[in-house]
XYZ file of C-alpha atoms in Angstrom:
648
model
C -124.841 -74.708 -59.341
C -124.986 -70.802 -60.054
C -128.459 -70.741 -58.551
C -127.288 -72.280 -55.412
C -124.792 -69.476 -54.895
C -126.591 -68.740 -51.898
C -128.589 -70.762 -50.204
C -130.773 -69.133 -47.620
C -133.271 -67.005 -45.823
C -135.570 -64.220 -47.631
C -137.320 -62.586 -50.704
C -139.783 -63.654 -53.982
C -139.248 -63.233 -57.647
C -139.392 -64.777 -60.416
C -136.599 -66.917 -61.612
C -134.320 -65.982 -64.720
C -135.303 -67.204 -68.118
C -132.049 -67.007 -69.477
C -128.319 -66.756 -68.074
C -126.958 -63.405 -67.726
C -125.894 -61.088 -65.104
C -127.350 -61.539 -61.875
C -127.585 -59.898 -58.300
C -127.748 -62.159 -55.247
C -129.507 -60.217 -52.706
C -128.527 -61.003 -49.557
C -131.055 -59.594 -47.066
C -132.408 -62.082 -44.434
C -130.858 -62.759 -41.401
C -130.521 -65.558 -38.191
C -129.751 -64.030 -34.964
C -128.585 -66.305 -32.156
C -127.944 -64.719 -28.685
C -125.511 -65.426 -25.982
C -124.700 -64.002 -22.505
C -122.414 -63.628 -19.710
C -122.076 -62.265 -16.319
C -120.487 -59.379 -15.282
C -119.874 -57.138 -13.116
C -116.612 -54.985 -14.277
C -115.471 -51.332 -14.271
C -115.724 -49.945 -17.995
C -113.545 -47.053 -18.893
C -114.555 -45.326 -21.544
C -118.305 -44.616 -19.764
C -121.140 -45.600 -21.189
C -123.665 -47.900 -18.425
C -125.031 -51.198 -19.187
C -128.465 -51.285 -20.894
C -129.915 -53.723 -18.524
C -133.099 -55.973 -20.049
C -134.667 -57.199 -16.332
C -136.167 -60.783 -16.026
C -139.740 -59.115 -15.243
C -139.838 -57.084 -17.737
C -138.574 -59.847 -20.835
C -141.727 -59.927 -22.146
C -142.060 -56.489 -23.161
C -138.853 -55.481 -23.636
C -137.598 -55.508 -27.021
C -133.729 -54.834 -28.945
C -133.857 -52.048 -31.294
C -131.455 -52.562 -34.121
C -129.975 -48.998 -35.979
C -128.316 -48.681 -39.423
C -125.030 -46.618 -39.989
C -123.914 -45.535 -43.158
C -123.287 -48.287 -46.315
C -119.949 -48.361 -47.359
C -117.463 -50.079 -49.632
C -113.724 -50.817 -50.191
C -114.106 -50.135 -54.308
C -115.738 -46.478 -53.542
C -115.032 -43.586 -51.480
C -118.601 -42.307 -51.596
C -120.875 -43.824 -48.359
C -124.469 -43.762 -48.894
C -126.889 -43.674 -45.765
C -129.371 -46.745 -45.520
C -132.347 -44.946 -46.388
C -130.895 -44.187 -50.201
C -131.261 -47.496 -50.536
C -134.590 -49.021 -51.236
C -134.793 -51.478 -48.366
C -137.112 -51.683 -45.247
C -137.705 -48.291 -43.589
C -138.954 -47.605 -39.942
C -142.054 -46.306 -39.664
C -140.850 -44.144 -36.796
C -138.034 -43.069 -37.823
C -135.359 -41.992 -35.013
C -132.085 -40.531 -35.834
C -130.001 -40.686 -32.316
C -128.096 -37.398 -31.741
C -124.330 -37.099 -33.794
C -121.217 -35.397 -32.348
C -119.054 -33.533 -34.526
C -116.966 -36.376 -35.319
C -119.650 -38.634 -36.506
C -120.797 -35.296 -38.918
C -117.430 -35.340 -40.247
C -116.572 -38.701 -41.111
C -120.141 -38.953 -42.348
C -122.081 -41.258 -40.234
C -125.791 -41.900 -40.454
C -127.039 -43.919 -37.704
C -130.999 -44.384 -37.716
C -133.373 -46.902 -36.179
C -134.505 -49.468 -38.213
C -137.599 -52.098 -39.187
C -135.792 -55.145 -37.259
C -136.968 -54.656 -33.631
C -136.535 -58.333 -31.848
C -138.739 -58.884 -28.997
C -136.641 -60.247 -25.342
C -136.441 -63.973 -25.344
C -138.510 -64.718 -28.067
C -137.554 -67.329 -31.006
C -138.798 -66.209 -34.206
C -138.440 -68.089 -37.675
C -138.903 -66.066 -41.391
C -140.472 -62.865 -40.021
C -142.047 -60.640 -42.685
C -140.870 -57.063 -42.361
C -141.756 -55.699 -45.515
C -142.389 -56.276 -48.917
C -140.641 -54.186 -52.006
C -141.722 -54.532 -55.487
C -140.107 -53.392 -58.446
C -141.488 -53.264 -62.262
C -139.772 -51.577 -65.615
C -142.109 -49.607 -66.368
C -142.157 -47.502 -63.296
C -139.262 -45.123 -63.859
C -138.935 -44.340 -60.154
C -138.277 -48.105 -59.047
C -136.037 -48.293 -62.041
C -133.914 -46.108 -60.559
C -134.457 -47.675 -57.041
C -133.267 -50.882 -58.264
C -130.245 -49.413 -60.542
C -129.080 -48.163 -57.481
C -129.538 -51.364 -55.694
C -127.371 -53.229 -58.418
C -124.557 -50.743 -58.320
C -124.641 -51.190 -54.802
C -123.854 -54.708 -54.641
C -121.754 -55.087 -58.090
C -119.732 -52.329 -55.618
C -119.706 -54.221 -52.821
C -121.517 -51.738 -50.597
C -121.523 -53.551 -47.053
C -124.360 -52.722 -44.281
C -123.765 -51.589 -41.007
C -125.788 -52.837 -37.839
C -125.652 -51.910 -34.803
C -127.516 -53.286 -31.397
C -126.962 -51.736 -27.551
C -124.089 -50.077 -29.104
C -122.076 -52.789 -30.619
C -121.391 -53.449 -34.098
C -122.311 -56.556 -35.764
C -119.382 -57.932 -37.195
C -119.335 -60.859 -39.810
C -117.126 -64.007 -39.289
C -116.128 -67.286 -41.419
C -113.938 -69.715 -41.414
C -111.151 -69.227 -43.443
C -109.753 -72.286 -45.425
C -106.806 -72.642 -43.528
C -109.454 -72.957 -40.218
C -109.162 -69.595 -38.762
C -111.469 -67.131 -37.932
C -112.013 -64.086 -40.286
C -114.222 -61.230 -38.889
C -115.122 -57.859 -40.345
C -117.815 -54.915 -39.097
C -119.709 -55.187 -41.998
C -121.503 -57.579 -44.281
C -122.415 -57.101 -47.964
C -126.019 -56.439 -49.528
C -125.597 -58.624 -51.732
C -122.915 -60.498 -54.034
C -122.084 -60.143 -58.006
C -122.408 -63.042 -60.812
C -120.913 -61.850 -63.954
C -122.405 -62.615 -67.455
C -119.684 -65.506 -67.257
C -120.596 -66.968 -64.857
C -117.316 -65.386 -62.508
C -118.475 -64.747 -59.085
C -117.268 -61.970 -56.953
C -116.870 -60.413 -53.527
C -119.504 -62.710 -50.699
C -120.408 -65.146 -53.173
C -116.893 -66.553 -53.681
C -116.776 -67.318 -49.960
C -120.091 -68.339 -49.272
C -118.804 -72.047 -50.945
C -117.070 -72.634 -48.052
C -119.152 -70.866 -45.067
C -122.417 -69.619 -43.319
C -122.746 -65.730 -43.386
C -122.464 -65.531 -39.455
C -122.643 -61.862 -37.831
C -122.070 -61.434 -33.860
C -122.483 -58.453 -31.797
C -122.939 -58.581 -28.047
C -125.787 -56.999 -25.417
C -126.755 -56.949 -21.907
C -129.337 -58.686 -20.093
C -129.559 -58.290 -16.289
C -125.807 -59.393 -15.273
C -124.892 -61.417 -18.445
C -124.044 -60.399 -21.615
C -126.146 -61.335 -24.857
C -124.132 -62.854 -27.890
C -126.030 -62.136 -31.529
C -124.852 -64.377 -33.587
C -126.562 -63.465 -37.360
C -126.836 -65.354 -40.300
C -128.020 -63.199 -43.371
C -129.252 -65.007 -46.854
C -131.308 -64.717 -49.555
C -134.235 -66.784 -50.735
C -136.647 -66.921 -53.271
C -140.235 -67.349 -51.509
C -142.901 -69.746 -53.073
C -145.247 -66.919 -51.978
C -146.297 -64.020 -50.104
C -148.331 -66.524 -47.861
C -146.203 -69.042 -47.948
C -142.576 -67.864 -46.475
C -140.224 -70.359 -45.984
C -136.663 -69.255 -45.221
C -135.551 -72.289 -47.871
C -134.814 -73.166 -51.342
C -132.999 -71.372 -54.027
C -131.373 -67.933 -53.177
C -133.072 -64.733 -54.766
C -131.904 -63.468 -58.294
C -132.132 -59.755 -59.592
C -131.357 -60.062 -63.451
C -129.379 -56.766 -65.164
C -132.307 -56.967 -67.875
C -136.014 -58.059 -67.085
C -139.345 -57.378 -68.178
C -141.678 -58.559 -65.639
C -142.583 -57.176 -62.248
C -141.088 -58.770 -59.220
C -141.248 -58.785 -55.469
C -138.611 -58.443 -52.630
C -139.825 -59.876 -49.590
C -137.089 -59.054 -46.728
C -137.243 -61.583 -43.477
C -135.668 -62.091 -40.286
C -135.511 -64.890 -37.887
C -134.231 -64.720 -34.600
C -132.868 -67.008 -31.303
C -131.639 -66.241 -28.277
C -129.355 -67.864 -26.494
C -127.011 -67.687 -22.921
C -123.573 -67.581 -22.430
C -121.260 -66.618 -19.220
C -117.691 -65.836 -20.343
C -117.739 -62.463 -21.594
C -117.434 -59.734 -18.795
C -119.178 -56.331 -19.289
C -115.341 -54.468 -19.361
C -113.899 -56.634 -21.881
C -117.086 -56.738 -24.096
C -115.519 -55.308 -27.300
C -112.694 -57.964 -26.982
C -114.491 -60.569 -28.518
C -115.036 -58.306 -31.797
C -111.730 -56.572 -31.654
C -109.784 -59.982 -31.429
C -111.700 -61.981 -33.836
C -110.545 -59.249 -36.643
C -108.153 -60.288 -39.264
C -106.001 -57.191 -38.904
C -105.308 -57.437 -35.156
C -103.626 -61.062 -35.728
C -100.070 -58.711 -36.624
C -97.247 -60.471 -36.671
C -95.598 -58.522 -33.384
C -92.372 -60.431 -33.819
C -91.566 -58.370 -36.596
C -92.815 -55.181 -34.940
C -90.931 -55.771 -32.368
C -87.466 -56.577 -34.807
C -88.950 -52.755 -36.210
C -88.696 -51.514 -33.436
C -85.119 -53.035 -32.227
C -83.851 -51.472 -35.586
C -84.888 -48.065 -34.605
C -84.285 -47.740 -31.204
C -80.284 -49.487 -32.528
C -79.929 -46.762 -34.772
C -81.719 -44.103 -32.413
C -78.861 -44.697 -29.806
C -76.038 -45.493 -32.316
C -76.561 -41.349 -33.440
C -77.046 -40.137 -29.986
C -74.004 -41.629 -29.221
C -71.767 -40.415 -32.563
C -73.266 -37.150 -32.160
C -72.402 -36.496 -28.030
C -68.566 -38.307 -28.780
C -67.754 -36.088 -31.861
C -69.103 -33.275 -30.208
C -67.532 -33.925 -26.833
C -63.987 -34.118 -28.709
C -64.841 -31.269 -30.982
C -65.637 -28.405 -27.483
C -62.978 -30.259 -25.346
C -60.366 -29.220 -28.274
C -61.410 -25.531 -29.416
C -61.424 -24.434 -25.305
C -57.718 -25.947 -24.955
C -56.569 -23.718 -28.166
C -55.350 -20.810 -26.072
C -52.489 -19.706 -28.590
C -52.435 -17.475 -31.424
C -51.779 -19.880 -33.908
C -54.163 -22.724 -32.667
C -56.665 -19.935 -32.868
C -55.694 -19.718 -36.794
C -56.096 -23.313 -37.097
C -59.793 -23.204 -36.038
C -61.902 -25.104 -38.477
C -65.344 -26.438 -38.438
C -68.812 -25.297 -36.780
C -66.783 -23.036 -34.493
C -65.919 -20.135 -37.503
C -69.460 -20.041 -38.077
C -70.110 -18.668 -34.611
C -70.768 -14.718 -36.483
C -73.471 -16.353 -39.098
C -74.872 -19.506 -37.483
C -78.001 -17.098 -36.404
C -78.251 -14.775 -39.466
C -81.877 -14.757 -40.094
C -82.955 -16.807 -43.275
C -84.697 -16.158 -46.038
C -88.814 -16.054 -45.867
C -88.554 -16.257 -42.567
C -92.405 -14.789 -42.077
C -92.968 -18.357 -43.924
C -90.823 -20.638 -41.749
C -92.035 -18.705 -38.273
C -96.046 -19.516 -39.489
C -95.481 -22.792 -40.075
C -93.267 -23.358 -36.793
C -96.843 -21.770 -35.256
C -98.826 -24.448 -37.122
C -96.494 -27.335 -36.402
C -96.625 -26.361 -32.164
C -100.547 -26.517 -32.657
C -100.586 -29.951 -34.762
C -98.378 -31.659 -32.687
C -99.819 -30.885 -29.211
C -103.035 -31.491 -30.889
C -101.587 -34.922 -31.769
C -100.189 -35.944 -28.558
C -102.947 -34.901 -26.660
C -105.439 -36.515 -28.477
C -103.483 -40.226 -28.795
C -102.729 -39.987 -25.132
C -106.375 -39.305 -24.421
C -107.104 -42.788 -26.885
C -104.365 -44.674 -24.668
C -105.749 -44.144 -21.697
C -108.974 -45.542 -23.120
C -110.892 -42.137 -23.415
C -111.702 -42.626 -27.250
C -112.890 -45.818 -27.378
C -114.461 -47.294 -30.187
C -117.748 -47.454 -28.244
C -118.170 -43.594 -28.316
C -118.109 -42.863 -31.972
C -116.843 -40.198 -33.397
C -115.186 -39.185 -30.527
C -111.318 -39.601 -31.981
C -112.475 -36.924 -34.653
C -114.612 -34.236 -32.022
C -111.277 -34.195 -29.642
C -108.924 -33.365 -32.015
C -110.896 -30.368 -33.659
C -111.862 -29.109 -30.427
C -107.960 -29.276 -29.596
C -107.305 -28.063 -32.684
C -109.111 -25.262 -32.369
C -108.570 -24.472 -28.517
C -104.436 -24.524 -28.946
C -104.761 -21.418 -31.471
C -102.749 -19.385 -28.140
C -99.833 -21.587 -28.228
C -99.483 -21.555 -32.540
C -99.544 -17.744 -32.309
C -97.087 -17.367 -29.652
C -94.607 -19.704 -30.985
C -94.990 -18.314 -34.558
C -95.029 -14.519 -32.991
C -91.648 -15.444 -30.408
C -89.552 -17.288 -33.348
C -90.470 -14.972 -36.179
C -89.427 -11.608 -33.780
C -85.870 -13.770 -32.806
C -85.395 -13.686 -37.129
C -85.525 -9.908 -36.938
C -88.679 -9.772 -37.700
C -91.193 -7.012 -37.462
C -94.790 -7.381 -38.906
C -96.307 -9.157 -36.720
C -99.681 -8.554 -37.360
C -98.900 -10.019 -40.808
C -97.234 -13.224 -39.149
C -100.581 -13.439 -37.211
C -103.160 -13.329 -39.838
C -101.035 -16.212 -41.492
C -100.460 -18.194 -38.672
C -104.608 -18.334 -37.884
C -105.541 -18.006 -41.832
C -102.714 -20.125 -43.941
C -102.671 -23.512 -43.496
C -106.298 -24.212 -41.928
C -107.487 -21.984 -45.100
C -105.541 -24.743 -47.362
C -107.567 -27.353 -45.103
C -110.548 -25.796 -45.544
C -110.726 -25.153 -48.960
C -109.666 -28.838 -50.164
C -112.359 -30.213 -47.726
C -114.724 -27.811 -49.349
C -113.997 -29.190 -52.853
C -114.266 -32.776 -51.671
C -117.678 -31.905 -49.797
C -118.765 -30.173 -53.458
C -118.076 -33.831 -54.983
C -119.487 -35.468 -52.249
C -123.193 -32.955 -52.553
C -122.844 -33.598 -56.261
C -122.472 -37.900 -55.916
C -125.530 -37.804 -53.284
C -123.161 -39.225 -50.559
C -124.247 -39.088 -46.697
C -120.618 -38.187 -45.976
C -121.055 -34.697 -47.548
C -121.309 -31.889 -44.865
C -124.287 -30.408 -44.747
C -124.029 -26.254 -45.094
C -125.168 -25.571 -41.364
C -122.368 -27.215 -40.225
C -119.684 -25.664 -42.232
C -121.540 -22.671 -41.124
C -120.427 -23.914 -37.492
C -117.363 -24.774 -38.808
C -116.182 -21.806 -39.727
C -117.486 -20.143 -36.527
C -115.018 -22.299 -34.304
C -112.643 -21.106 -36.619
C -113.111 -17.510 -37.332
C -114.997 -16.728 -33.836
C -112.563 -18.994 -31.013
C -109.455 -19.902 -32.783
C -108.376 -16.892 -34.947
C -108.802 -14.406 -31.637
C -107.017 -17.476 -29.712
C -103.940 -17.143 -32.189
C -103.979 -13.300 -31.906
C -103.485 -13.956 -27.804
C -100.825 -16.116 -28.263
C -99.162 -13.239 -30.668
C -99.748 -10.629 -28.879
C -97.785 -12.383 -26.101
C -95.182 -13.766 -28.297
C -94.437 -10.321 -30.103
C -94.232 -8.689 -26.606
C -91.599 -11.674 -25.060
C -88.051 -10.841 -25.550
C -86.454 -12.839 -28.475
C -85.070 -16.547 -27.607
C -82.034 -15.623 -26.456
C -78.630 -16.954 -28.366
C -75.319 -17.427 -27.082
C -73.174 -15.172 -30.151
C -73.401 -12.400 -31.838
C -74.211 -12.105 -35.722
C -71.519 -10.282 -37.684
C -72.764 -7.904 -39.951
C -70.844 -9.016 -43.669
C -72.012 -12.611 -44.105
C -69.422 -15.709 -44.435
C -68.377 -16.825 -47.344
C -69.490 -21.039 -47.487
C -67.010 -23.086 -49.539
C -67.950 -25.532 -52.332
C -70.098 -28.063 -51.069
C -69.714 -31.705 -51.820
C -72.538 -33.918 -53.488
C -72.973 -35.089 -49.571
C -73.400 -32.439 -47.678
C -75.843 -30.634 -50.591
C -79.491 -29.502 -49.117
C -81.392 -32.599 -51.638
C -79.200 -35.523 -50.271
C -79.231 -34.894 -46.680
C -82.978 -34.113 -46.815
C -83.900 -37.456 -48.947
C -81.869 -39.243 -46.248
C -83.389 -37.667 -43.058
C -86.934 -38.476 -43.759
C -85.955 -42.185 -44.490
C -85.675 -43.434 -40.864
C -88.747 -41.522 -39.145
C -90.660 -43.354 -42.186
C -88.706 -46.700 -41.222
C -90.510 -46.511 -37.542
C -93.978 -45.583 -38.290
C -94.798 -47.632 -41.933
C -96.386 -50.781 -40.242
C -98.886 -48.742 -38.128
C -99.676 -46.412 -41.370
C -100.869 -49.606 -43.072
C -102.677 -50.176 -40.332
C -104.521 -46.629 -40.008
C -104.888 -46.539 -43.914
C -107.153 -49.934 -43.609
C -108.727 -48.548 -40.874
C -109.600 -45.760 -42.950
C -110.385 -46.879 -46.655
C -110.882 -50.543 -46.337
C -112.978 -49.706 -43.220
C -111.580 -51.878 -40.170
C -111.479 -51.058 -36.980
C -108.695 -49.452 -35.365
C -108.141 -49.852 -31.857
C -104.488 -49.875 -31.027
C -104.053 -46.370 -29.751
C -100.715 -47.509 -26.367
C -98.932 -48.934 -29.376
C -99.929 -45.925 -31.586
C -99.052 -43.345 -28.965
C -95.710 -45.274 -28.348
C -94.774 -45.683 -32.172
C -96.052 -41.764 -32.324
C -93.185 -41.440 -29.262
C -90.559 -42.940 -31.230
C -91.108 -41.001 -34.291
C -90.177 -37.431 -32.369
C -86.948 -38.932 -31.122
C -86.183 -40.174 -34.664
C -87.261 -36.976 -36.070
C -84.803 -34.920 -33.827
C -82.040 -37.143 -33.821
C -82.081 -37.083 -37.708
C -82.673 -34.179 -38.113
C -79.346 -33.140 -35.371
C -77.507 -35.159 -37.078
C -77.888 -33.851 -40.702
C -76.950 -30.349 -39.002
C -74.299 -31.193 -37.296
C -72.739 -32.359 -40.871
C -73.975 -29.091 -42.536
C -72.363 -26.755 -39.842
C -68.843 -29.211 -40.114
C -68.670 -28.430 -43.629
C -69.439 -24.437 -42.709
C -71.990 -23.808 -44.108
C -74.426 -21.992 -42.240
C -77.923 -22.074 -43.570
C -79.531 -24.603 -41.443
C -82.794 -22.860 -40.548
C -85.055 -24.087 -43.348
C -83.009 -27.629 -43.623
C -83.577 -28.495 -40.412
C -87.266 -28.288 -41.302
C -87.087 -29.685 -44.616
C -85.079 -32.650 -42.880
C -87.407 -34.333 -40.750
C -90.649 -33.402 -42.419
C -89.349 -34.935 -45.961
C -91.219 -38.199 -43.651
C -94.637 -36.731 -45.254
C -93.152 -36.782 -49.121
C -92.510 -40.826 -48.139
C -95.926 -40.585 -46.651
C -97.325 -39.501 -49.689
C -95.383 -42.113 -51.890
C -96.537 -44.577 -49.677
C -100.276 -43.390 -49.806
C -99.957 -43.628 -53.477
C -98.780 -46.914 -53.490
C -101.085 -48.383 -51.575
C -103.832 -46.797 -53.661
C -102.512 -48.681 -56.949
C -101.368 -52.020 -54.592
C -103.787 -52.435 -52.486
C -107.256 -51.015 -52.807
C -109.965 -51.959 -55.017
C -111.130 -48.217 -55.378
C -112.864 -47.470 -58.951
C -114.383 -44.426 -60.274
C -112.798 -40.656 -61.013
C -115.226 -39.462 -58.380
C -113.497 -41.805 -55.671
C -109.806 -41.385 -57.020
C -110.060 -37.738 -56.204
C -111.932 -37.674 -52.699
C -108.637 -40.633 -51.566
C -105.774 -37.856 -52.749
C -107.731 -34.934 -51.183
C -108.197 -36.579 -48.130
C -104.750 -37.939 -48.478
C -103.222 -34.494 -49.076
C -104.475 -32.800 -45.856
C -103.297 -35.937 -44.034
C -100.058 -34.639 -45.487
C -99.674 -31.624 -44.941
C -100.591 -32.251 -40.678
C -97.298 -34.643 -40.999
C -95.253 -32.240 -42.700
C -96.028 -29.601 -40.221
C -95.369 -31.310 -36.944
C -92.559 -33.221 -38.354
C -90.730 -30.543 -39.355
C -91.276 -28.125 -36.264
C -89.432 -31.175 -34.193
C -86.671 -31.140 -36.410
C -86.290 -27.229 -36.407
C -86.431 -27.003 -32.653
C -84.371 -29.934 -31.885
C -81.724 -28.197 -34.081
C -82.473 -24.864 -32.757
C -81.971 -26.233 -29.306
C -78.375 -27.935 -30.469
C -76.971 -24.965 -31.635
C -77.771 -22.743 -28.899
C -76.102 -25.659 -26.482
C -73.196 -26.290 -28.433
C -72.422 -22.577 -29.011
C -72.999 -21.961 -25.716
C -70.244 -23.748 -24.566
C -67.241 -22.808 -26.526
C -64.996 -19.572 -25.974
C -65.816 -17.543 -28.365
C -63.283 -14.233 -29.058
């Protein structure tokens, strides 16, 4: 039954003499189309491609390759470095910035389906391969590795994906945008990857279009088949077989076949609901979101509420001590009203990264707002990625002046220094670990490698609109007065007593990152499928809202943890209030490197290194924004709280 692995729809060769390892090339495909009417607002912009009744016989569906990608590597390869059908005319639509960076390749392909016309085992092309030719050797060592790897295609048509659904064996639906080249027999006889569910299902791929006012359902099946001959194609029989080992020449012929079809339900504005609900990772068990959610807003309001009674108590009771010897019995946050503003140490370090943190996080919010309101939709690709290095780069003012303001209120005075690291630190750690995973990526061949004109442009935005940006906002910032605090700093710093195990810097700081991870775990899971295993992540309102919940846990925490320090008098709270809240990335990067060992499939040293590159500067942006909304919801306590009291 090995041979029947896939029974199906394309190619010629000639059939194994012995058992061994084998390729199943899966290459052919069935399109069936559907339609509905509709005549809808859509958001995010982009007008209807409209195929008119007159003009049906003519008219004709382009179909465009993306990038070839796979859950065991972190190295996409654009179609063309694979030896299958190539357009004649080749067309390469134009790529936004976002599309450069996360390393799309979309180009037109061979499969061009003419309007309204049934079509059964198309030729397309023809691809031979022999030993002897060291050129096609390589060609098809490359194809093997692609589908022992599980490298899966990506189609696209009007602008929709084509996304591949079975049947699960429990009966429900399992959908993914992207379907395998192939699948992998082992010399045992072990299949792997599509050939262990093919038992059970047809490969069936569905992407939607417009015709007049309905909508046109595709609705592919992709197979393999081994062709009695070139003149005889019959999209039956045995599936096709590419042995490890062979000596003889052998042919590839790749087919298509193709039926349309009419439908009515699907409206033009909800178009991308049909392939965003059909995926597996959108059926989330909200119930327990929800319980995550309950648990974090509980404890949210249980330390809003222990902070405002102590506090409350603690104000009402130092203004009522009006005597000499209450005033000798003062204990607590109050004695450190002379040092609770003495400048820390490397305070030109704390003040850059305050800078950094401002531009991250309005960066962030900007951009997930923007994707809420339906702005970044998955039908403009690569747009998530363009807005938030355009932000990025346009908020350079606001990173300066906050970096300039707080680094002149710590008694600071080089702030030209403060300035070159506040434009040149932290995006120069960016840059140079994206340039070392680019290197890897030139040296593996991979279309996601940036090509040297545009870190040319790259470094343009940088050098040329943010850098004089952040000088703006520093030249401002070193020119504003100081933020102004309530006391006075005395001059001989106090002495802080012996600290318990409790209220030590490590403790408090392993405990305040805990419940900011607690809130946002469930949506990293989802964003780190979306990004390795290559789903589809579309569920920016509950993003933005989780994103929402994570400030107010950060600052809470993070008020909290100093409110116990300055209790036990000791004073240095500046770089533990950042340290507090952004201890969330060092869980973040635990977590990352858990799910590397638990859950992906990723093999190869080359692959390893790009995921903890990639994983570090993902890092470092939630260690910067994290901790500036600790250190200025702290900042912002103190001054209130000290404000308040009657200080002699």
């Amino acid at each position: 039954m090995r041979s029947q692995t896939l029974p199906g729809a394309l190619a010629t060769g000639s059939k194994l003499a012995r058992p061994g390892l084998r390729w199943l090339l899966g290459l052919g495909l069935f399109l069936g189309l559907q339609a509905s009417r509709s005549a809808a607002f859509y958001l995010p912009g982009l007008a209807p491609v409209n195929f008119c009744e007159a003009s049906r016989e003519t008219a004709t569906l382009a179909l465009f390759v993306n990038r070839l990608d796979s859950v065991e590597s972190v190295l996409p390869y654009e179609y063309n470095t694979f030896d299958f059908c190539k357009d004649s005319e080749k067309r390469n639509p134009s790529e936004n910035l976002g599309q450069v960076l996360f390393g799309e390749r979309i180009s037109s392909s061979p499969y061009k389906f003419p309007f309204n016309r049934t079509g059964t085992c198309i030729k397309v092309c023809v691809k031979s391969y022999d030993t002897a030719n060291d050129d096609q050797e390589k060609k098809l060592a490359f194809l093997r590795k692609g589908i022992r790897l599980n490298y899966q295609h990506h189609w696209i048509i009007d602008n929709m994906p084509v996304i591949w659904c079975h049947n699960t064996g429990d009966g429900t639906k399992y959908c993914t945008p992207g379907f395998p080249i192939g699948c992998f027999i082992a010399k045992s006889g072990e299949s792997k990857h599509a050939c262990l569910i093919h038992v059970t299902m047809n490969w069936k791929f569905t992407t939607v279009v417009w015709y007049k006012n309905y909508f046109l359902f595709l609705t592919p099946f992709f197979l393999s088949y081994k062709h009695s001959g070139e003149g005889r194609l019959a999209c039956n029989g045995p599936p096709m077989e590419i042995p490890e080992e062979h000596t003889e020449k052998f042919n590839v012929t790749y087919t298509y076949s193709v039926q349309f079809e009419e439908n009515k339900s699907i409206k033009w504005a909800s178009r991308w609901d049909y392939i965003l609900d059909s995926m597996s990772h959108t059926n989330i068990q909200w119930l327990s979101i929800m319980n995550s959610f309950v648990i974090i807003l509980f404890l949210s309001g249980m330390v809003a509420i222990i902070i405002l009674r102590t506090l409350h108590r603690d104000i009402i009771r130092y203004n009522e001590m009006s005597s000499s010897e209450d005033a000798q019995e003062d204990f607590g946050w109050k004695l450190l009203h002379g040092d609770v503003f003495r400048p820390p140490r490397n305070r030109m370090l704390l003040s850059v990264f305050l800078g950094q943190g401002t531009q991250v996080l309005i960066m962030t919010f900007i951009t997930l707002l923007l994707a809420c309101l339906g702005f970044l939709s998955p039908s403009n690709r690569g747009a998530l990625m363009t807005c938030a290095v355009v932000l990025w780069v346009l908020l350079g003012t606001p990173a300066g002046y906050v970096s300039a303001r707080m680094y002149k209120t710590l008694k600071g005075v080089k702030w030209k220094t403060n300035f070159l690291l506040t434009a040149l630190l932290c995006p120069g750690v960016v840059f140079a670990d994206l340039f070392f995973m680019n290197v890897i990526l030139w040296v593996e061949g991979s279309s996601a490698a940036i090509s040297f004109g545009t870190l040319i442009g790259i470094l343009a935005m940088w050098c040329g609109i943010s850098v004089p940006l952040t000088f703006v906002g520093a030249y401002f910032g070193a020119k504003k007065k100081q933020f102004r605090v309530p006391v006075c700093t005395n001059q001989i710093p106090r002495h802080i007593p012996r600290q318990s195990f409790f209220t030590k810097p490590p403790f408090g700081i392993m405990i305040g990152g805990i419940l900011p991870f607690g809130c946002v775990f469930i949506q990293l899971f989802l964003i780190l499928n979306s990004i390795w295993s290559h789903q589809m992540y579309f569920m920016f309102g509950f993003l933005f809202l989780v994103f929402i919940i994570l400030l107010i846990t950060c600052s809470e925490a993070a008020v909290l943890l100093c409110y116990f320090y300055l209790c036990a008098e000791d004073y240095h709270w500046w770089w533990r209030a950042f340290f507090t809240s952004s201890f969330t990335a060092v869980y973040l990067l635990i977590y990352t490197v858990h799910y590397f060992f638990a859950k992906l499939q990723i093999t190869g040293t080359a692959s390893a290194i790009l995921y903890f590159g990639y994983t570090m500067v993902m890092v470092l942006i939630f260690f910067l924004f994290t901790g500036t909304v600790g250190f200025f919801s702290c900042f912002w306590f103190i001054i209130k709280i000290y404000s308040v009291v009657k200080v002699d």
